[in-house]
Short mmCIF file of C-alpha atoms in Angstrom, two decimals:
data_model
loop_
_atom_site.label_atom_id
_atom_site.label_comp_id
_atom_site.label_asym_id
_atom_site.label_seq_id
_atom_site.Cartn_x
_atom_site.Cartn_y
_atom_site.Cartn_z
CA MET S 102 107.72 152.31 88.26
CA THR S 103 110.40 154.73 89.32
CA SER S 104 110.61 155.65 92.99
CA ILE S 105 111.89 159.17 93.70
CA CYS S 106 112.27 160.79 97.11
CA ASN S 107 111.68 164.50 97.75
CA PHE S 108 114.83 166.51 98.40
CA PRO S 109 115.57 170.07 99.42
CA LEU S 110 116.05 172.57 96.63
CA GLY S 111 119.45 172.24 94.93
CA VAL S 112 120.00 168.59 95.92
CA SER S 113 120.21 166.01 93.12
CA GLN S 114 117.65 163.24 92.93
CA VAL S 115 118.14 159.58 91.98
CA VAL S 116 116.00 158.89 88.91
CA GLY S 117 115.23 155.50 87.35
CA PRO S 118 113.31 154.41 84.22
CA SER S 119 109.53 154.62 83.94
CA GLU S 120 109.28 151.25 82.11
CA PRO S 121 110.69 147.80 82.86
CA VAL S 122 113.96 146.87 81.22
CA VAL S 123 113.74 143.86 78.92
CA ALA S 124 116.77 141.66 78.28
CA ILE S 125 117.37 138.33 76.56
CA VAL S 126 119.37 135.57 78.18
CA GLY S 127 123.00 135.77 77.12
CA ASP S 128 122.86 139.44 76.12
CA ASP S 129 124.35 142.43 77.91
CA THR S 130 122.01 145.07 79.28
CA VAL S 131 122.00 148.32 81.21
CA LEU S 132 119.82 149.15 84.23
CA PRO S 133 119.31 152.93 83.82
CA CYS S 134 119.75 155.30 86.78
CA HIS S 135 121.03 158.87 86.90
CA LEU S 136 121.29 161.95 89.09
CA ASP S 137 119.12 164.96 88.34
CA PRO S 138 120.58 167.51 88.17
CA ALA S 139 123.74 165.71 87.13
CA VAL S 140 126.71 165.86 89.49
CA ASN S 141 129.99 163.98 89.61
CA ALA S 142 129.31 160.69 91.39
CA ALA S 143 132.80 159.18 91.01
CA ASP S 144 133.61 159.85 94.68
CA MET S 145 130.14 159.01 95.99
CA THR S 146 128.88 155.71 97.36
CA VAL S 147 126.57 153.99 94.90
CA GLU S 148 124.76 150.75 95.75
CA TRP S 149 122.76 148.40 93.55
CA THR S 150 120.77 145.81 95.49
CA ARG S 151 118.08 143.13 95.24
CA SER S 152 116.04 142.68 98.38
CA ASP S 153 115.19 139.04 97.54
CA LEU S 154 118.85 137.97 97.62
CA THR S 155 121.26 137.19 100.45
CA PRO S 156 123.53 139.02 100.43
CA LYS S 157 121.46 141.67 98.71
CA PHE S 158 124.33 143.62 97.14
CA VAL S 159 124.68 143.37 93.38
CA HIS S 160 127.29 146.11 93.02
CA VAL S 161 128.81 148.52 95.57
CA TRP S 162 130.96 151.52 94.56
CA ARG S 163 132.77 153.41 97.32
CA ASP S 164 135.76 155.77 97.35
CA GLY S 165 136.44 155.21 93.66
CA VAL S 166 136.57 151.39 93.76
CA GLU S 167 134.18 148.42 93.78
CA LEU S 168 133.76 146.54 97.06
CA VAL S 169 133.82 143.00 95.77
CA ASN S 170 133.69 141.39 99.22
CA LYS S 171 130.10 142.61 99.70
CA LYS S 172 128.90 141.35 96.33
CA ASN S 173 126.51 138.42 95.77
CA GLU S 174 128.38 135.57 94.08
CA ALA S 175 125.74 135.29 91.35
CA TYR S 176 126.94 138.64 89.95
CA MET S 177 130.69 138.16 90.19
CA GLU S 178 132.52 139.67 87.20
CA ARG S 179 129.23 140.53 85.52
CA THR S 180 128.55 144.10 86.73
CA SER S 181 130.28 147.45 86.30
CA LEU S 182 129.83 151.21 86.76
CA PRO S 183 131.92 152.97 84.07
CA ILE S 184 133.96 155.73 85.69
CA ASN S 185 133.39 158.13 82.80
CA ASN S 186 129.64 157.79 83.25
CA LEU S 187 129.87 158.36 87.01
CA LYS S 188 131.61 161.68 86.43
CA LEU S 189 128.59 162.77 84.40
CA GLY S 190 126.06 161.74 87.05
CA ASP S 191 125.13 158.52 85.23
CA ILE S 192 125.07 155.70 87.79
CA SER S 193 123.51 153.11 85.48
CA LEU S 194 124.56 149.51 86.12
CA LYS S 195 125.95 147.48 83.22
CA LEU S 196 125.00 143.79 83.54
CA SER S 197 126.78 141.26 81.30
CA LYS S 198 125.69 137.79 80.17
CA VAL S 199 122.16 138.06 81.50
CA LYS S 200 120.74 134.96 83.18
CA LEU S 201 117.14 133.96 83.72
CA SER S 202 117.73 134.23 87.46
CA ASP S 203 118.60 137.93 87.03
CA ARG S 204 114.93 138.84 86.59
CA GLY S 205 113.46 140.90 89.41
CA SER S 206 113.42 144.33 91.07
CA TYR S 207 116.67 146.28 91.63
CA LYS S 208 117.33 149.31 93.84
CA CYS S 209 119.66 152.13 92.83
CA PHE S 210 120.81 153.95 95.99
CA SER S 211 123.24 156.68 97.03
CA PRO S 212 123.54 157.32 100.80
CA ALA S 213 124.93 160.79 100.17
CA LEU S 214 121.66 161.78 98.57
CA SER S 215 119.42 159.75 100.86
CA GLY S 216 117.38 158.59 97.89
CA GLN S 217 116.80 155.51 95.73
CA ALA S 218 115.10 154.41 92.52
CA SER S 219 113.58 151.07 91.48
CA VAL S 220 114.37 149.28 88.23
CA GLU S 221 112.40 146.22 87.09
CA LEU S 222 114.32 143.75 84.93
CA VAL S 223 112.33 141.37 82.74
CA VAL S 224 114.40 138.52 81.30
CA GLY S 225 113.27 136.58 78.30
CA VAL S 226 114.50 133.39 76.67
CA VAL S 227 113.91 132.73 72.99
CA SER S 228 114.69 129.70 70.89
CA SER S 229 114.66 128.35 67.35
CA LEU S 230 111.67 126.71 65.66
CA THR S 231 111.30 123.51 63.67
CA ILE S 232 108.50 122.51 61.29
CA THR S 233 107.59 118.93 60.45
CA VAL S 234 105.54 118.01 57.35
CA MET S 235 103.00 115.20 57.71
CA ARG S 236 100.27 113.85 55.43
CA ASN S 237 96.68 113.85 56.59
CA SER S 238 95.58 110.22 56.51
CA GLU S 239 91.92 111.21 56.27
CA ASP S 240 92.31 113.45 53.24
CA SER S 241 95.39 113.27 51.05
CA GLY S 242 94.40 116.59 49.46
CA LYS S 243 95.49 118.33 52.65
CA VAL S 244 98.80 118.57 54.48
CA VAL S 245 99.38 118.71 58.23
CA LEU S 246 102.26 120.85 59.50
CA GLN S 247 103.61 120.74 63.05
CA CYS S 248 105.66 123.54 64.57
CA GLU S 249 107.56 123.14 67.83
CA SER S 250 109.93 125.29 69.84
CA ALA S 251 111.53 124.63 73.22
CA GLY S 252 113.28 126.95 75.67
CA TRP S 253 111.15 130.10 76.05
CA TYR S 254 110.51 132.47 78.93
CA PRO S 255 108.07 134.02 79.73
CA GLU S 256 105.32 131.84 78.25
CA PRO S 257 104.97 132.62 74.52
CA GLU S 258 102.16 132.22 72.02
CA LEU S 259 102.33 130.37 68.69
CA LEU S 260 100.72 131.62 65.47
CA TRP S 261 100.34 130.23 61.93
CA LEU S 262 100.30 132.61 58.94
CA ASP S 263 99.80 132.10 55.21
CA GLY S 264 101.86 133.73 52.48
CA GLU S 265 99.79 136.92 52.69
CA GLY S 266 100.28 137.21 56.45
CA ASN S 267 96.75 136.09 57.33
CA LEU S 268 96.19 134.02 60.45
CA LEU S 269 95.41 130.35 59.85
CA SER S 270 92.98 128.44 61.99
CA ALA S 271 95.02 125.84 63.88
CA GLY S 272 94.62 123.37 66.67
CA PRO S 273 95.16 124.38 70.30
CA THR S 274 98.72 125.19 71.30
CA GLU S 275 100.27 122.67 73.66
CA THR S 276 102.39 124.34 76.35
CA LEU S 277 104.75 122.56 78.74
CA ARG S 278 106.83 124.14 81.50
CA GLY S 279 110.02 122.34 82.41
CA PRO S 280 111.89 122.16 85.72
CA ASP S 281 114.14 124.98 84.50
CA ASP S 282 111.04 127.24 84.16
CA LEU S 283 111.42 127.27 80.37
CA TYR S 284 108.39 126.70 78.15
CA THR S 285 107.95 124.36 75.19
CA VAL S 286 105.14 125.12 72.73
CA SER S 287 103.84 123.13 69.78
CA SER S 288 100.89 123.33 67.41
CA ARG S 289 99.51 121.67 64.28
CA VAL S 290 97.73 123.22 61.33
CA THR S 291 96.00 121.64 58.33
CA VAL S 292 96.57 123.51 55.09
CA GLU S 293 94.83 123.10 51.74
CA LYS S 294 95.93 123.97 48.24
CA ARG S 295 93.82 127.12 48.31
CA HIS S 296 96.25 128.50 50.86
CA SER S 297 99.55 129.93 49.71
CA ASN S 298 102.36 127.39 49.49
CA ASN S 299 104.42 129.60 51.82
CA ILE S 300 103.46 129.02 55.45
CA THR S 301 104.93 130.80 58.49
CA CYS S 302 105.13 129.61 62.08
CA ARG S 303 105.71 132.44 64.56
CA VAL S 304 106.37 132.27 68.30
CA GLN S 305 106.22 135.56 70.17
CA GLN S 306 106.23 137.07 73.67
CA ARG S 307 104.05 140.09 74.17
CA ASN S 308 105.64 141.43 77.35
CA THR S 309 109.21 141.21 76.00
CA ASN S 310 108.27 142.13 72.42
CA GLN S 311 110.40 139.23 71.20
CA SER S 312 109.49 136.87 68.39
CA ARG S 313 111.00 134.18 66.22
CA GLU S 314 109.55 132.72 63.05
CA THR S 315 110.34 130.15 60.41
CA HIS S 316 108.98 129.76 56.90
CA ILE S 317 108.28 126.62 54.91
CA HIS S 318 107.48 126.18 51.23
CA VAL S 319 105.02 123.31 50.72
CA PRO S 320 105.47 121.84 47.20
CA GLY S 321 102.23 121.65 45.23
CA ASP S 322 102.56 117.92 44.59
CA LEU S 323 101.83 117.23 48.27
CA PHE S 324 98.29 118.46 47.61
CA ASN S 325 97.97 116.24 44.49
CA PRO S 326 95.38 113.55 45.19
CA SER S 327 97.19 111.16 42.81
CA CYS S 328 97.59 108.76 45.72
CA SER S 329 93.96 109.12 46.73
CA SER S 330 91.30 106.44 46.82
CA ALA S 331 90.43 106.98 43.14
CA ALA S 332 93.94 106.02 42.05
CA HIS S 333 93.95 103.03 44.35
CA ILE S 334 90.58 101.88 42.99
CA THR S 335 91.89 102.14 39.41
CA ILE S 336 94.95 100.07 40.26
CA ALA S 337 92.78 97.51 42.08
CA VAL S 338 90.50 97.17 39.03
CA VAL S 339 93.47 96.69 36.70
CA VAL S 340 95.00 94.05 38.98
CA THR S 341 91.65 92.21 39.16
CA VAL S 342 91.34 92.19 35.36
CA LEU S 343 94.86 90.84 35.03
CA LEU S 344 94.08 88.02 37.48
CA ILE S 345 90.93 87.10 35.56
CA LEU S 346 92.84 87.05 32.29
CA ALA S 347 95.53 84.85 33.84
CA VAL S 348 92.86 82.32 34.86
CA VAL S 349 91.34 82.44 31.35
CA LEU S 350 94.73 81.78 29.75
CA VAL S 351 95.41 78.81 32.06
CA VAL S 352 92.01 77.28 31.27
CA TRP S 353 92.53 77.87 27.55
CA LYS S 354 95.93 76.16 27.58
CA TYR S 355 94.49 73.21 29.52
CA ARG S 356 91.61 72.75 27.10
CA SER S 357 93.85 73.12 24.05
CA LYS S 358 96.17 70.45 25.41
CA HIS S 359 93.21 68.16 26.19
CA ARG S 360 91.78 68.57 22.67
CA GLY S 361 95.19 67.84 21.18
CA ARG S 362 95.33 64.56 23.04
CA ASN S 363 91.84 63.60 21.79
CA PHE S 364 92.82 64.46 18.26
CA THR S 365 95.98 62.35 18.47
CA ARG S 366 94.11 59.43 20.01
CA THR S 367 91.43 59.57 17.28
CA SER S 368 94.03 59.59 14.51
CA SER S 369 95.84 56.66 16.14
CA ASP S 370 92.61 54.68 16.33
CA HIS S 371 91.99 55.20 12.60
CA ARG S 372 95.53 54.16 11.71
CA SER S 373 95.19 51.01 13.83
CA LEU S 374 91.89 50.25 12.17
CA GLN S 375 93.48 50.58 8.76
CA LEU S 376 96.37 48.25 9.67
CA ASP S 377 94.06 45.63 11.15
CA THR S 378 91.90 45.75 8.03
CA GLU S 379 94.88 45.28 5.74
CA GLU S 380 96.16 42.32 7.81
CA LYS S 381 92.77 40.59 7.67
CA GLY S 382 92.27 41.28 4.00
CA GLU S 383 89.26 43.48 4.59
CA THR S 384 90.51 46.49 2.68
CA LYS S 385 87.58 46.13 0.31
CA HIS S 386 85.16 47.45 3.00
CA LEU S 387 87.38 50.26 4.32
CA THR S 388 89.34 52.07 1.65
CA GLU S 389 92.09 54.65 2.12
CA ASP S 390 89.75 57.34 0.95
CA SER S 391 87.23 56.58 3.70
CA VAL S 392 89.94 56.78 6.40
CA ASP S 393 91.11 60.14 5.07
CA THR S 394 87.54 61.36 5.10
CA VAL S 395 87.14 60.41 8.76
CA ASP S 396 90.47 62.09 9.65
CA ILE S 397 89.50 65.27 7.82
CA ASN S 398 86.08 65.42 9.45
CA THR S 399 87.57 64.93 12.92
CA LYS S 400 90.25 67.51 12.29
CA GLN S 401 87.65 69.95 11.01
CA GLU S 402 85.57 69.49 14.15
CA ASN S 403 88.60 70.13 16.36
CA LEU S 404 89.57 73.19 14.36
CA GLU S 405 86.03 74.56 14.56
CA ALA S 406 86.07 74.09 18.33
CA GLN S 407 89.47 75.77 18.58
CA LYS S 408 88.22 78.59 16.39
CA GLU S 409 85.30 79.26 18.75
CA LYS S 410 87.60 79.09 21.78
CA GLN S 411 90.14 81.43 20.20
CA ALA S 412 87.38 83.88 19.28
CA LEU S 413 86.07 83.83 22.88
CA ASP S 414 89.57 84.31 24.31
CA LYS S 415 90.16 87.16 21.89
CA PHE S 416 86.92 88.81 23.00
CA HIS S 417 87.95 88.69 26.69
CA LEU S 418 91.44 89.86 25.85
CA LEU S 419 90.18 92.77 23.75
CA THR S 420 87.92 93.81 26.62
CA ALA S 421 90.88 93.93 29.00
CA VAL S 422 93.15 95.62 26.46
CA ASN S 423 90.54 98.30 25.76
CA LEU S 424 90.17 98.91 29.50
CA LEU S 425 93.91 99.21 29.95
CA MET S 426 94.39 101.32 26.82
CA ASN S 427 91.90 103.84 28.20
CA HIS S 428 94.31 104.38 31.10
CA LYS S 429 97.58 104.00 29.22
CA PHE S 430 97.73 107.53 27.80
CA ASN S 431 96.95 109.17 31.14
CA LEU S 432 99.38 106.89 32.97
CA GLU S 433 102.22 107.67 30.56
CA LYS S 434 101.42 111.35 30.98
CA ASP S 435 101.44 110.92 34.78
CA ILE S 436 104.84 109.21 34.58
CA ASP S 437 106.27 112.19 32.66
CA GLU S 438 104.76 114.64 35.14
CA LEU S 439 105.94 112.67 38.17
CA THR S 440 109.43 112.36 36.72
CA SER S 441 109.48 116.13 36.22
CA GLU S 442 108.34 116.63 39.80
CA VAL S 443 111.15 114.40 41.08
CA ARG S 444 113.66 116.48 39.13
CA GLU S 445 112.08 119.67 40.42
CA LEU S 446 112.28 118.39 43.99
CA GLU S 447 115.97 117.66 43.51
CA LYS S 448 116.48 121.20 42.20
CA GLN S 449 114.53 122.64 45.12
CA GLN S 450 116.65 120.64 47.51
CA ASP S 451 119.81 122.03 45.91
CA LYS S 452 118.44 125.55 46.26
CA ASN S 453 117.25 124.82 49.82
CA GLN S 454 113.60 125.83 49.26
CA LEU S 455 112.91 125.14 52.90
CA VAL S 456 114.40 128.23 54.56
CA THR S 457 114.48 129.57 58.07
CA ASN S 458 114.40 133.33 58.68
CA MET S 459 115.19 134.12 62.28
CA GLN S 460 116.42 137.22 64.04
CA GLN S 461 120.03 137.17 65.16
CA THR S 462 120.68 135.81 68.66
CA GLU S 463 123.72 134.00 69.97
CA GLN S 464 125.94 132.64 67.20
CA ASN S 465 125.90 129.09 68.54
CA ASN S 466 122.08 129.08 68.72
CA ILE S 467 121.87 130.19 65.10
CA GLN S 468 124.28 127.49 63.95
CA SER S 469 122.41 124.81 65.91
CA ALA S 470 119.07 125.92 64.45
CA LYS S 471 120.51 125.88 60.93
CA ILE S 472 121.81 122.31 61.38
CA ASN S 473 118.43 121.12 62.65
CA GLN S 474 116.59 122.88 59.83
CA ASP S 475 118.91 121.45 57.16
CA GLU S 476 118.35 117.93 58.49
CA GLU S 477 114.59 118.51 58.55
CA THR S 478 114.76 119.72 54.95
CA LYS S 479 116.57 116.56 53.86
CA ASN S 480 113.98 114.35 55.57
CA ILE S 481 111.07 116.19 53.93
CA PHE S 482 112.51 115.99 50.39
CA ARG S 483 113.56 112.36 50.93
CA SER S 484 109.98 111.40 51.90
CA MET S 485 108.46 113.27 48.96
CA LYS S 486 110.92 111.73 46.48
CA GLN S 487 110.18 108.21 47.77
CA ALA S 488 106.44 108.81 47.38
CA LEU S 489 106.88 110.04 43.80
CA ASP S 490 109.17 107.12 42.92
CA LYS S 491 106.53 104.70 44.24
CA LYS S 492 103.81 106.31 42.11
CA ILE S 493 106.05 106.14 39.03
CA HIS S 494 106.69 102.43 39.66
CA GLU S 495 102.95 101.70 40.02
CA ASN S 496 102.10 103.53 36.82
CA GLU S 497 104.92 101.85 34.88
CA SER S 498 103.61 98.45 36.03
CA VAL S 499 100.20 99.19 34.55
CA VAL S 500 101.73 100.39 31.27
CA TYR S 501 103.79 97.19 31.13
CA ALA S 502 100.61 95.16 31.64
CA VAL S 503 99.10 96.91 28.61
CA GLN S 504 102.10 95.88 26.53
CA VAL S 505 101.89 92.25 27.68
CA MET S 506 98.17 92.00 26.95
CA THR S 507 98.69 93.56 23.52
CA GLU S 508 101.31 90.92 22.71
CA LYS S 509 98.91 88.18 23.85
CA LYS S 510 96.27 89.61 21.52
CA GLU S 511 98.70 89.46 18.59
CA GLU S 512 99.49 85.80 19.38
CA LEU S 513 95.78 84.97 19.43
CA ASP S 514 95.31 86.72 16.09
CA LYS S 515 98.09 84.61 14.54
CA THR S 516 96.68 81.38 15.99
CA LEU S 517 93.19 82.23 14.77
CA GLU S 518 94.55 83.04 11.32
CA THR S 519 96.30 79.64 11.18
CA ILE S 520 93.09 77.83 12.15
CA LEU S 521 91.12 79.65 9.47
CA GLU S 522 93.73 78.72 6.85
CA GLN S 523 93.51 75.03 7.83
CA LEU S 524 89.72 75.13 7.71
CA GLU S 525 89.87 76.70 4.26
CA LYS S 526 92.17 73.91 3.03
CA ILE S 527 89.83 71.25 4.41
CA LYS S 528 86.88 72.95 2.75
CA ASN S 529 88.66 73.06 -0.60
CA ARG S 530 89.67 69.41 -0.31
CA ASN S 531 86.10 68.37 0.45
CA GLU S 532 84.89 70.27 -2.58
CA VAL S 533 87.43 68.49 -4.79
CA GLN S 534 86.45 65.04 -3.45
CA MET S 535 82.80 65.80 -4.00
#
């Protein structure tokens, strides 16, 4: 509040502002004070002081010059009283490069008028914001965002807004005060697809009326539950079926090899029997026709057994192929969609979809914030592209499995066809002999 003394009629009064002066660290500001009615104060003594400092003098003007030897070192080369303003009765103090330590109560005083006015300076510090994108491990259909900002004074508050400017329910804001009296705030919010893809994090100070905010565009694919438990279950089922089929194929090959050995051994036994019979002159009891009949019957039995085995293998294979074919169309469609999303992400990265809109402060702060935000953008798009590439690889593996199983089915069909042809020849030969 302004403090004004009572003066005799016709004597000017020292008048200050009715509201505190708010300044941001690094900016220049003016502490208002003037004479009412206005008189030329260029030849007067004007003192600006802070009672909590030693020495207390911030700026002393006397006999048309500044008395630097009385000045507190903290304000050296940072204060001035423009001479043109003094001539008009304006004794406002210009303060350059405001520091956090400048906050406090100032006195504007002129001994010639025997009066003074109080000016309260509130100093604020604002900073840039960064947003980190994280997946929610409990529900992949949601996305967790974290916003953090360091270097604020006084203590600020943090808010989350959707694309329509509505407040989002978020977790409690964590506030830390450092040894330099500056505050660091951070908060997390869980967003769903029903929210707008444009989310805003805002940090503001009520008493300084200062705020900073940053916006993030959350790509829709982050809400896609394609990596959810349902997809993992499908992949697990497909892998299990493939393992079972691998075991079936190994057993089938083993049995086929074993039957082949039996068939060879049986044929060898018959040939040995025929040779022994010829050497002993017993060909009258075992003719060539009888040996051929035994060979044909044995071969027919082996072929019948192989036919049944091939039919059983084909049944299991068809079951697996049908299961995989049911997923093949959707998987190929997913691959196309995921590939499109990867391309879209690359386009969004080129266009810098993750943008930061902040009010202008110091040029170096703005450049630093932009560098941090650009790096954060690269990390976000890199993570999303890796996740999409992984999903494409998984889906392509399943589609490849469908192709392999289809080829196996075709091989079984050819083998079964060969067996049937051999059985038909044996049948025809038996009919001729009969």
